[in-house]
PDB file of C-alpha atoms in Angstrom:
ATOM      1  CA  MET A 959      -7.711 -25.255   7.659  1.00  0.00           C
ATOM      2  CA  LYS A 960      -7.863 -21.678   7.561  1.00  0.00           C
ATOM      3  CA  LEU A 961      -5.448 -21.827  10.806  1.00  0.00           C
ATOM      4  CA  HIS A 962      -3.126 -23.944   8.914  1.00  0.00           C
ATOM      5  CA  GLN A 963      -2.925 -21.317   5.886  1.00  0.00           C
ATOM      6  CA  GLN A 964      -2.219 -18.258   8.385  1.00  0.00           C
ATOM      7  CA  LEU A 965       0.302 -20.711  10.300  1.00  0.00           C
ATOM      8  CA  VAL A 966       1.956 -21.674   6.456  1.00  0.00           C
ATOM      9  CA  ARG A 967       1.969 -18.012   5.167  1.00  0.00           C
ATOM     10  CA  SER A 968       3.526 -16.723   8.754  1.00  0.00           C
ATOM     11  CA  GLU A 969       6.181 -19.643   8.115  1.00  0.00           C
ATOM     12  CA  LYS A 970       6.982 -18.440   4.542  1.00  0.00           C
ATOM     13  CA  LEU A 971       7.410 -14.608   5.992  1.00  0.00           C
ATOM     14  CA  ALA A 972       9.315 -15.786   8.591  1.00  0.00           C
ATOM     15  CA  ALA A 973      11.765 -17.634   6.328  1.00  0.00           C
ATOM     16  CA  ARG A 974      12.317 -14.403   4.501  1.00  0.00           C
ATOM     17  CA  GLY A 975      12.679 -11.992   7.129  1.00  0.00           C
ATOM     18  CA  GLN A 976      16.537 -12.330   6.846  1.00  0.00           C
ATOM     19  CA  LEU A 977      16.778 -11.929   2.991  1.00  0.00           C
ATOM     20  CA  VAL A 978      14.517  -8.692   3.540  1.00  0.00           C
ATOM     21  CA  ALA A 979      16.751  -7.499   6.365  1.00  0.00           C
ATOM     22  CA  GLY A 980      19.517  -8.014   3.866  1.00  0.00           C
ATOM     23  CA  GLY A 981      17.817  -6.286   1.038  1.00  0.00           C
ATOM     24  CA  ALA A 982      17.252  -3.410   2.991  1.00  0.00           C
ATOM     25  CA  HIS A 983      20.652  -2.465   4.526  1.00  0.00           C
ATOM     26  CA  GLU A 984      21.578  -2.832   0.553  1.00  0.00           C
ATOM     27  CA  LEU A 985      18.981  -0.344  -0.434  1.00  0.00           C
ATOM     28  CA  ASN A 986      19.959   2.268   2.317  1.00  0.00           C
ATOM     29  CA  ASN A 987      23.173   3.006   0.785  1.00  0.00           C
ATOM     30  CA  PRO A 988      22.025   4.445  -2.573  1.00  0.00           C
ATOM     31  CA  LEU A 989      18.862   6.018  -0.955  1.00  0.00           C
ATOM     32  CA  THR A 990      21.140   8.257   1.056  1.00  0.00           C
ATOM     33  CA  GLY A 991      23.058   9.212  -1.994  1.00  0.00           C
ATOM     34  CA  ILE A 992      19.771   9.568  -3.898  1.00  0.00           C
ATOM     35  CA  ILE A 993      18.584  12.253  -1.221  1.00  0.00           C
ATOM     36  CA  GLY A 994      21.987  14.016  -0.746  1.00  0.00           C
ATOM     37  CA  TYR A 995      22.149  14.757  -4.550  1.00  0.00           C
ATOM     38  CA  SER A 996      18.369  15.752  -4.594  1.00  0.00           C
ATOM     39  CA  ASP A 997      19.375  18.555  -2.033  1.00  0.00           C
ATOM     40  CA  LEU A 998      22.193  19.593  -3.601  1.00  0.00           C
ATOM     41  CA  LEU A 999      19.951  19.897  -7.119  1.00  0.00           C
ATOM     42  CA  CYS A1000      17.459  21.601  -5.124  1.00  0.00           C
ATOM     43  CA  ASP A1001      20.358  24.537  -4.213  1.00  0.00           C
ATOM     44  CA  GLU A1002      20.991  24.556  -8.289  1.00  0.00           C
ATOM     45  CA  VAL A1003      18.269  24.270  -9.893  1.00  0.00           C
ATOM     46  CA  HIS A1004      16.064  27.385 -10.938  1.00  0.00           C
ATOM     47  CA  GLY A1005      12.243  27.804 -11.941  1.00  0.00           C
ATOM     48  CA  PRO A1006       9.635  27.287  -9.534  1.00  0.00           C
ATOM     49  CA  SER A1007       8.258  24.031 -11.473  1.00  0.00           C
ATOM     50  CA  THR A1008      11.973  22.366 -11.837  1.00  0.00           C
ATOM     51  CA  THR A1009      12.428  22.973  -7.898  1.00  0.00           C
ATOM     52  CA  LYS A1010       9.114  21.471  -6.943  1.00  0.00           C
ATOM     53  CA  ARG A1011       9.665  18.492  -9.236  1.00  0.00           C
ATOM     54  CA  VAL A1012      13.323  17.769  -7.508  1.00  0.00           C
ATOM     55  CA  GLU A1013      11.546  18.393  -4.071  1.00  0.00           C
ATOM     56  CA  LYS A1014       9.459  15.908  -4.688  1.00  0.00           C
ATOM     57  CA  LEU A1015      12.203  13.808  -5.748  1.00  0.00           C
ATOM     58  CA  GLY A1016      13.925  13.813  -2.676  1.00  0.00           C
ATOM     59  CA  SER A1017      10.597  13.762  -0.849  1.00  0.00           C
ATOM     60  CA  GLU A1018       9.841  10.267  -2.213  1.00  0.00           C
ATOM     61  CA  ALA A1019      13.191   9.050  -1.839  1.00  0.00           C
ATOM     62  CA  ARG A1020      13.070   9.759   1.763  1.00  0.00           C
ATOM     63  CA  ARG A1021       9.622   7.702   2.158  1.00  0.00           C
ATOM     64  CA  MET A1022      11.525   4.999   0.624  1.00  0.00           C
ATOM     65  CA  LYS A1023      13.830   5.228   3.068  1.00  0.00           C
ATOM     66  CA  ARG A1024      11.244   5.030   6.151  1.00  0.00           C
ATOM     67  CA  ILE A1025       9.901   2.472   4.227  1.00  0.00           C
ATOM     68  CA  VAL A1026      13.094   0.373   3.791  1.00  0.00           C
ATOM     69  CA  ASP A1027      13.611   1.230   7.742  1.00  0.00           C
ATOM     70  CA  GLY A1028       9.829  -0.034   8.609  1.00  0.00           C
ATOM     71  CA  LEU A1029      10.885  -3.372   6.894  1.00  0.00           C
ATOM     72  CA  LEU A1030      13.953  -3.605   9.138  1.00  0.00           C
ATOM     73  CA  ARG A1031      12.152  -3.204  11.786  1.00  0.00           C
ATOM     74  CA  PHE A1032       9.427  -5.477  10.787  1.00  0.00           C
ATOM     75  CA  ALA A1033      12.107  -8.144  10.137  1.00  0.00           C
ATOM     76  CA  ARG A1034      13.326  -7.638  13.773  1.00  0.00           C
ATOM     77  CA  GLN A1035       9.494  -7.902  14.978  1.00  0.00           C
ATOM     78  CA  ASN A1036       9.615  -4.403  16.727  1.00  0.00           C
ATOM     79  CA  ASN A1037       6.737  -3.356  17.500  1.00  0.00           C
ATOM     80  CA  SER A1038       7.369  -0.227  20.005  1.00  0.00           C
ATOM     81  CA  THR A1039       6.985   2.414  17.672  1.00  0.00           C
ATOM     82  CA  THR A1040       3.570   4.403  18.285  1.00  0.00           C
ATOM     83  CA  ARG A1041       1.274   4.071  15.272  1.00  0.00           C
ATOM     84  CA  SER A1042      -1.581   6.718  14.231  1.00  0.00           C
ATOM     85  CA  THR A1043      -2.637   7.807  11.042  1.00  0.00           C
ATOM     86  CA  SER A1044      -5.620   9.398   9.278  1.00  0.00           C
ATOM     87  CA  LEU A1045      -6.650   8.008   6.128  1.00  0.00           C
ATOM     88  CA  ALA A1046      -7.956  10.574   3.893  1.00  0.00           C
ATOM     89  CA  THR A1047      -4.411  12.480   3.180  1.00  0.00           C
ATOM     90  CA  VAL A1048      -2.441   9.329   2.609  1.00  0.00           C
ATOM     91  CA  LEU A1049      -5.210   7.642   0.408  1.00  0.00           C
ATOM     92  CA  ASN A1050      -4.870  10.957  -1.081  1.00  0.00           C
ATOM     93  CA  ASP A1051      -1.536  11.010  -2.185  1.00  0.00           C
ATOM     94  CA  VAL A1052      -1.505   7.267  -3.031  1.00  0.00           C
ATOM     95  CA  ILE A1053      -3.838   7.988  -5.660  1.00  0.00           C
ATOM     96  CA  GLN A1054      -2.119  11.297  -6.941  1.00  0.00           C
ATOM     97  CA  LEU A1055       1.443   9.105  -7.208  1.00  0.00           C
ATOM     98  CA  ARG A1056      -0.697   6.708  -9.734  1.00  0.00           C
ATOM     99  CA  GLU A1057      -2.643  10.031 -11.261  1.00  0.00           C
ATOM    100  CA  TYR A1058      -1.172   9.646 -14.982  1.00  0.00           C
ATOM    101  CA  HIS A1059      -1.195   6.023 -15.002  1.00  0.00           C
ATOM    102  CA  LEU A1060      -5.039   6.125 -14.278  1.00  0.00           C
ATOM    103  CA  ARG A1061      -5.634   8.880 -16.948  1.00  0.00           C
ATOM    104  CA  LYS A1062      -3.487   6.967 -19.436  1.00  0.00           C
ATOM    105  CA  GLY A1063      -4.967   3.591 -19.072  1.00  0.00           C
ATOM    106  CA  GLY A1064      -8.623   5.254 -18.827  1.00  0.00           C
ATOM    107  CA  ILE A1065      -9.511   3.916 -15.133  1.00  0.00           C
ATOM    108  CA  HIS A1066     -11.646   5.358 -13.250  1.00  0.00           C
ATOM    109  CA  VAL A1067     -11.623   5.568  -9.569  1.00  0.00           C
ATOM    110  CA  ASP A1068     -14.506   5.814  -6.962  1.00  0.00           C
ATOM    111  CA  VAL A1069     -13.767   6.873  -3.387  1.00  0.00           C
ATOM    112  CA  GLN A1070     -16.353   6.387  -0.691  1.00  0.00           C
ATOM    113  CA  VAL A1071     -14.668   7.174   2.723  1.00  0.00           C
ATOM    114  CA  GLU A1072     -16.725   7.891   5.640  1.00  0.00           C
ATOM    115  CA  PRO A1073     -16.280  11.789   6.931  1.00  0.00           C
ATOM    116  CA  THR A1074     -15.635  10.921  10.728  1.00  0.00           C
ATOM    117  CA  LEU A1075     -13.161   8.111  10.247  1.00  0.00           C
ATOM    118  CA  PRO A1076     -11.075   8.078  13.315  1.00  0.00           C
ATOM    119  CA  PRO A1077      -7.218   7.917  13.128  1.00  0.00           C
ATOM    120  CA  MET A1078      -5.925   3.968  12.709  1.00  0.00           C
ATOM    121  CA  ALA A1079      -3.315   2.048  14.519  1.00  0.00           C
ATOM    122  CA  ILE A1080      -0.914   2.362  11.726  1.00  0.00           C
ATOM    123  CA  GLY A1081       2.197   4.290  10.849  1.00  0.00           C
ATOM    124  CA  GLU A1082       1.495   6.417   7.752  1.00  0.00           C
ATOM    125  CA  ASP A1083       4.399   5.315   5.880  1.00  0.00           C
ATOM    126  CA  GLU A1084       3.278   1.792   6.273  1.00  0.00           C
ATOM    127  CA  LEU A1085       0.133   2.360   5.430  1.00  0.00           C
ATOM    128  CA  LYS A1086       0.702   4.351   2.115  1.00  0.00           C
ATOM    129  CA  GLN A1087       2.979   1.287   1.453  1.00  0.00           C
ATOM    130  CA  VAL A1088      -0.483  -0.897   1.886  1.00  0.00           C
ATOM    131  CA  LEU A1089      -2.140   0.913  -0.175  1.00  0.00           C
ATOM    132  CA  LEU A1090      -0.315   1.828  -2.914  1.00  0.00           C
ATOM    133  CA  ASN A1091       0.523  -2.082  -3.561  1.00  0.00           C
ATOM    134  CA  ILE A1092      -3.021  -2.952  -3.468  1.00  0.00           C
ATOM    135  CA  LEU A1093      -4.178   0.120  -5.567  1.00  0.00           C
ATOM    136  CA  ASN A1094      -0.798  -1.292  -7.850  1.00  0.00           C
ATOM    137  CA  ASN A1095      -2.564  -4.503  -8.209  1.00  0.00           C
ATOM    138  CA  ALA A1096      -6.099  -3.070  -8.780  1.00  0.00           C
ATOM    139  CA  ILE A1097      -4.944  -1.171 -11.729  1.00  0.00           C
ATOM    140  CA  ASP A1098      -2.809  -4.115 -13.619  1.00  0.00           C
ATOM    141  CA  ALA A1099      -5.808  -6.015 -13.108  1.00  0.00           C
ATOM    142  CA  VAL A1100      -7.996  -4.323 -15.074  1.00  0.00           C
ATOM    143  CA  GLU A1101      -5.945  -2.567 -17.596  1.00  0.00           C
ATOM    144  CA  GLU A1102      -6.933  -5.556 -20.012  1.00  0.00           C
ATOM    145  CA  SER A1103     -10.448  -4.939 -18.956  1.00  0.00           C
ATOM    146  CA  ALA A1104     -13.175  -3.925 -20.977  1.00  0.00           C
ATOM    147  CA  LEU A1105     -14.872  -2.148 -17.657  1.00  0.00           C
ATOM    148  CA  ARG A1106     -11.807  -0.364 -15.940  1.00  0.00           C
ATOM    149  CA  GLU A1107     -13.038   0.454 -12.720  1.00  0.00           C
ATOM    150  CA  ILE A1108     -11.197   0.870  -9.186  1.00  0.00           C
ATOM    151  CA  ARG A1109     -14.035   1.132  -6.228  1.00  0.00           C
ATOM    152  CA  ILE A1110     -12.469   2.197  -2.724  1.00  0.00           C
ATOM    153  CA  LEU A1111     -14.458   2.128   0.343  1.00  0.00           C
ATOM    154  CA  ALA A1112     -13.984   3.203   3.887  1.00  0.00           C
ATOM    155  CA  SER A1113     -16.018   2.768   6.895  1.00  0.00           C
ATOM    156  CA  TYR A1114     -16.003   2.689  10.830  1.00  0.00           C
ATOM    157  CA  ASP A1115     -17.125  -0.327  12.763  1.00  0.00           C
ATOM    158  CA  THR A1116     -16.863  -1.218  16.244  1.00  0.00           C
ATOM    159  CA  GLY A1117     -13.410   0.410  16.911  1.00  0.00           C
ATOM    160  CA  ARG A1118     -12.162  -0.793  13.561  1.00  0.00           C
ATOM    161  CA  VAL A1119     -11.354   0.941  10.510  1.00  0.00           C
ATOM    162  CA  VAL A1120     -12.417  -1.255   7.464  1.00  0.00           C
ATOM    163  CA  ILE A1121     -10.894   0.100   3.713  1.00  0.00           C
ATOM    164  CA  VAL A1122     -12.310  -2.149   0.932  1.00  0.00           C
ATOM    165  CA  PHE A1123     -10.510  -2.098  -2.683  1.00  0.00           C
ATOM    166  CA  GLU A1124     -12.911  -3.547  -5.368  1.00  0.00           C
ATOM    167  CA  ASP A1125     -11.751  -3.853  -9.171  1.00  0.00           C
ATOM    168  CA  SER A1126     -13.642  -4.801 -12.460  1.00  0.00           C
ATOM    169  CA  GLY A1127     -10.711  -7.118 -13.528  1.00  0.00           C
ATOM    170  CA  PRO A1128     -10.597 -11.016 -13.901  1.00  0.00           C
ATOM    171  CA  GLY A1129     -10.033 -11.667 -10.538  1.00  0.00           C
ATOM    172  CA  PHE A1130      -7.491 -13.856  -8.496  1.00  0.00           C
ATOM    173  CA  ALA A1131      -6.371 -16.962 -10.400  1.00  0.00           C
ATOM    174  CA  ASP A1132      -5.228 -18.625  -7.078  1.00  0.00           C
ATOM    175  CA  MET A1133      -6.425 -17.255  -3.960  1.00  0.00           C
ATOM    176  CA  ASN A1134      -4.625 -19.767  -1.731  1.00  0.00           C
ATOM    177  CA  ARG A1135      -1.104 -18.570  -2.925  1.00  0.00           C
ATOM    178  CA  ALA A1136      -2.137 -14.800  -3.502  1.00  0.00           C
ATOM    179  CA  PHE A1137      -0.216 -13.880  -0.103  1.00  0.00           C
ATOM    180  CA  ASP A1138       2.398 -16.240  -1.043  1.00  0.00           C
ATOM    181  CA  PRO A1139       5.801 -14.565  -1.341  1.00  0.00           C
ATOM    182  CA  PHE A1140       7.128 -13.756  -4.960  1.00  0.00           C
ATOM    183  CA  TYR A1141       3.925 -15.947  -6.343  1.00  0.00           C
ATOM    184  CA  THR A1142       2.437 -13.648  -9.351  1.00  0.00           C
ATOM    185  CA  THR A1143       0.636 -14.544 -12.453  1.00  0.00           C
ATOM    186  CA  LYS A1144       1.630 -11.064 -14.287  1.00  0.00           C
ATOM    187  CA  PRO A1145       4.115 -11.215 -17.114  1.00  0.00           C
ATOM    188  CA  VAL A1146       7.715 -11.631 -16.546  1.00  0.00           C
ATOM    189  CA  GLY A1147       9.158  -7.726 -15.363  1.00  0.00           C
ATOM    190  CA  LYS A1148       5.729  -6.804 -14.503  1.00  0.00           C
ATOM    191  CA  GLY A1149       5.789  -7.721 -10.666  1.00  0.00           C
ATOM    192  CA  THR A1150       7.785  -9.539  -8.421  1.00  0.00           C
ATOM    193  CA  GLY A1151       4.881 -11.218  -6.624  1.00  0.00           C
ATOM    194  CA  LEU A1152       5.678  -9.282  -3.478  1.00  0.00           C
ATOM    195  CA  GLY A1153       2.969  -6.456  -3.426  1.00  0.00           C
ATOM    196  CA  LEU A1154       0.470  -8.654  -1.348  1.00  0.00           C
ATOM    197  CA  SER A1155       2.906 -10.634   0.991  1.00  0.00           C
ATOM    198  CA  ILE A1156       4.514  -7.240   2.171  1.00  0.00           C
ATOM    199  CA  CYS A1157       0.830  -6.056   2.656  1.00  0.00           C
ATOM    200  CA  TYR A1158       0.035  -9.110   4.935  1.00  0.00           C
ATOM    201  CA  GLY A1159       3.234  -8.461   6.950  1.00  0.00           C
ATOM    202  CA  VAL A1160       2.325  -5.045   7.877  1.00  0.00           C
ATOM    203  CA  VAL A1161      -1.013  -5.685   8.224  1.00  0.00           C
ATOM    204  CA  GLN A1162      -0.557  -8.487  10.515  1.00  0.00           C
ATOM    205  CA  GLU A1163       2.131  -6.771  12.094  1.00  0.00           C
ATOM    206  CA  CYS A1164      -0.132  -3.718  13.276  1.00  0.00           C
ATOM    207  CA  GLY A1165      -2.822  -6.299  14.444  1.00  0.00           C
ATOM    208  CA  GLY A1166      -4.910  -6.294  11.767  1.00  0.00           C
ATOM    209  CA  LYS A1167      -6.564  -8.238   9.247  1.00  0.00           C
ATOM    210  CA  ILE A1168      -6.498  -8.284   5.353  1.00  0.00           C
ATOM    211  CA  MET A1169      -8.855 -10.673   3.564  1.00  0.00           C
ATOM    212  CA  ILE A1170      -9.677 -11.143  -0.730  1.00  0.00           C
ATOM    213  CA  ALA A1171     -12.261 -12.262  -2.356  1.00  0.00           C
ATOM    214  CA  ASN A1172     -13.293 -12.851  -5.948  1.00  0.00           C
ATOM    215  CA  LYS A1173     -16.608 -11.234  -7.182  1.00  0.00           C
ATOM    216  CA  GLN A1174     -18.780 -12.644  -9.244  1.00  0.00           C
ATOM    217  CA  PRO A1175     -19.093 -12.219 -12.078  1.00  0.00           C
ATOM    218  CA  TYR A1176     -15.942 -10.969 -12.452  1.00  0.00           C
ATOM    219  CA  GLY A1177     -13.296  -9.011 -10.502  1.00  0.00           C
ATOM    220  CA  ALA A1178     -11.770  -9.101  -7.041  1.00  0.00           C
ATOM    221  CA  SER A1179     -11.641  -7.623  -3.637  1.00  0.00           C
ATOM    222  CA  VAL A1180      -9.077  -6.843  -1.166  1.00  0.00           C
ATOM    223  CA  VAL A1181     -10.313  -6.112   2.418  1.00  0.00           C
ATOM    224  CA  VAL A1182      -8.331  -4.444   5.019  1.00  0.00           C
ATOM    225  CA  ASN A1183      -9.870  -4.044   8.596  1.00  0.00           C
ATOM    226  CA  LEU A1184      -7.546  -2.251  11.352  1.00  0.00           C
ATOM    227  CA  ALA A1185      -8.008  -0.807  15.221  1.00  0.00           C
ATOM    228  CA  ALA A1186      -8.828   2.270  15.102  1.00  0.00           C
ATOM    229  CA  ALA A1187      -6.123   4.275  17.162  1.00  0.00           C
ATOM    230  CA  VAL A1188      -8.125   5.175  19.782  1.00  0.00           C
ATOM    231  CA  ILE A1189     -11.149   2.690  20.318  1.00  0.00           C
ATOM    232  CA  GLY A1190     -13.751   4.436  22.038  1.00  0.00           C
ATOM    233  CA  ALA A1191     -12.920   7.907  21.057  1.00  0.00           C
ATOM    234  CA  GLU A1192     -15.455  10.362  18.781  1.00  0.00           C
ATOM    235  CA  PRO A1193     -14.072  10.216  15.238  1.00  0.00           C
ATOM    236  CA  ALA A1194     -13.178  13.228  13.987  1.00  0.00           C
ATOM    237  CA  ALA A1195     -14.028  14.914  10.383  1.00  0.00           C
ATOM    238  CA  GLN A1196     -11.726  14.268   7.867  1.00  0.00           C
ATOM    239  CA  PRO A1197     -10.638  16.350   5.069  1.00  0.00           C
ATOM    240  CA  GLY A1198     -11.902  15.106   2.059  1.00  0.00           C
ATOM    241  CA  ILE A1199     -10.271  13.353  -1.039  1.00  0.00           C
ATOM    242  CA  SER A1200     -10.419  14.525  -4.560  1.00  0.00           C
ATOM    243  CA  VAL A1201      -9.988  11.898  -6.992  1.00  0.00           C
ATOM    244  CA  THR A1202      -8.680  12.867 -10.231  1.00  0.00           C
ATOM    245  CA  ALA A1203      -8.871  10.070 -12.098  1.00  0.00           C
TER     246      ALA A1203
END
């Protein structure tokens, strides 16, 4: 049954590969313009605070372009890129990107990451894309809950890095369709239904696994299991993660 479900998901993702590639090509042109104008603004604005914001705008636009390029590579099933990324810095960046929304929503984020995790066999932008999509879903899930909590756990286990997201939301309405592209239970305009589908495709491409489950009496968990970049290597200490939410 599980094999059949995986085959169905793979077929759905493959069927939309051409659509992804076409959309990625169309996005590249305006992104190039945004990057160019942000560079021009950096030369024209005055004041360190304003300059920093414009630089951040350009940095995020470049990240978007790398993500689009990654989607194009995924659509072409090109797996030749060398991948090695440490979790701590990427996870910290992702949390900082949603810091305002976490504070505004009164959402508490508890992060527990083993200090000696090895690098993972995934590109930095791909990992950021996966973590951000999962965090976004968790934030949306707990927004209407009385208890607004998200836990992020990361550990090392026999050549693999395991990242667990747990939230105090209502759980998945239909776990059999959660990875389906364009499937969403969110209100119109709130979500596209592509978040978990993209995560599934990226993680699978990197030779990893992504699993979901509902918790009792409420809540949901998403588990990402990825190979260490150098299996058998001695894990090195990583910088700490500061959670401001």
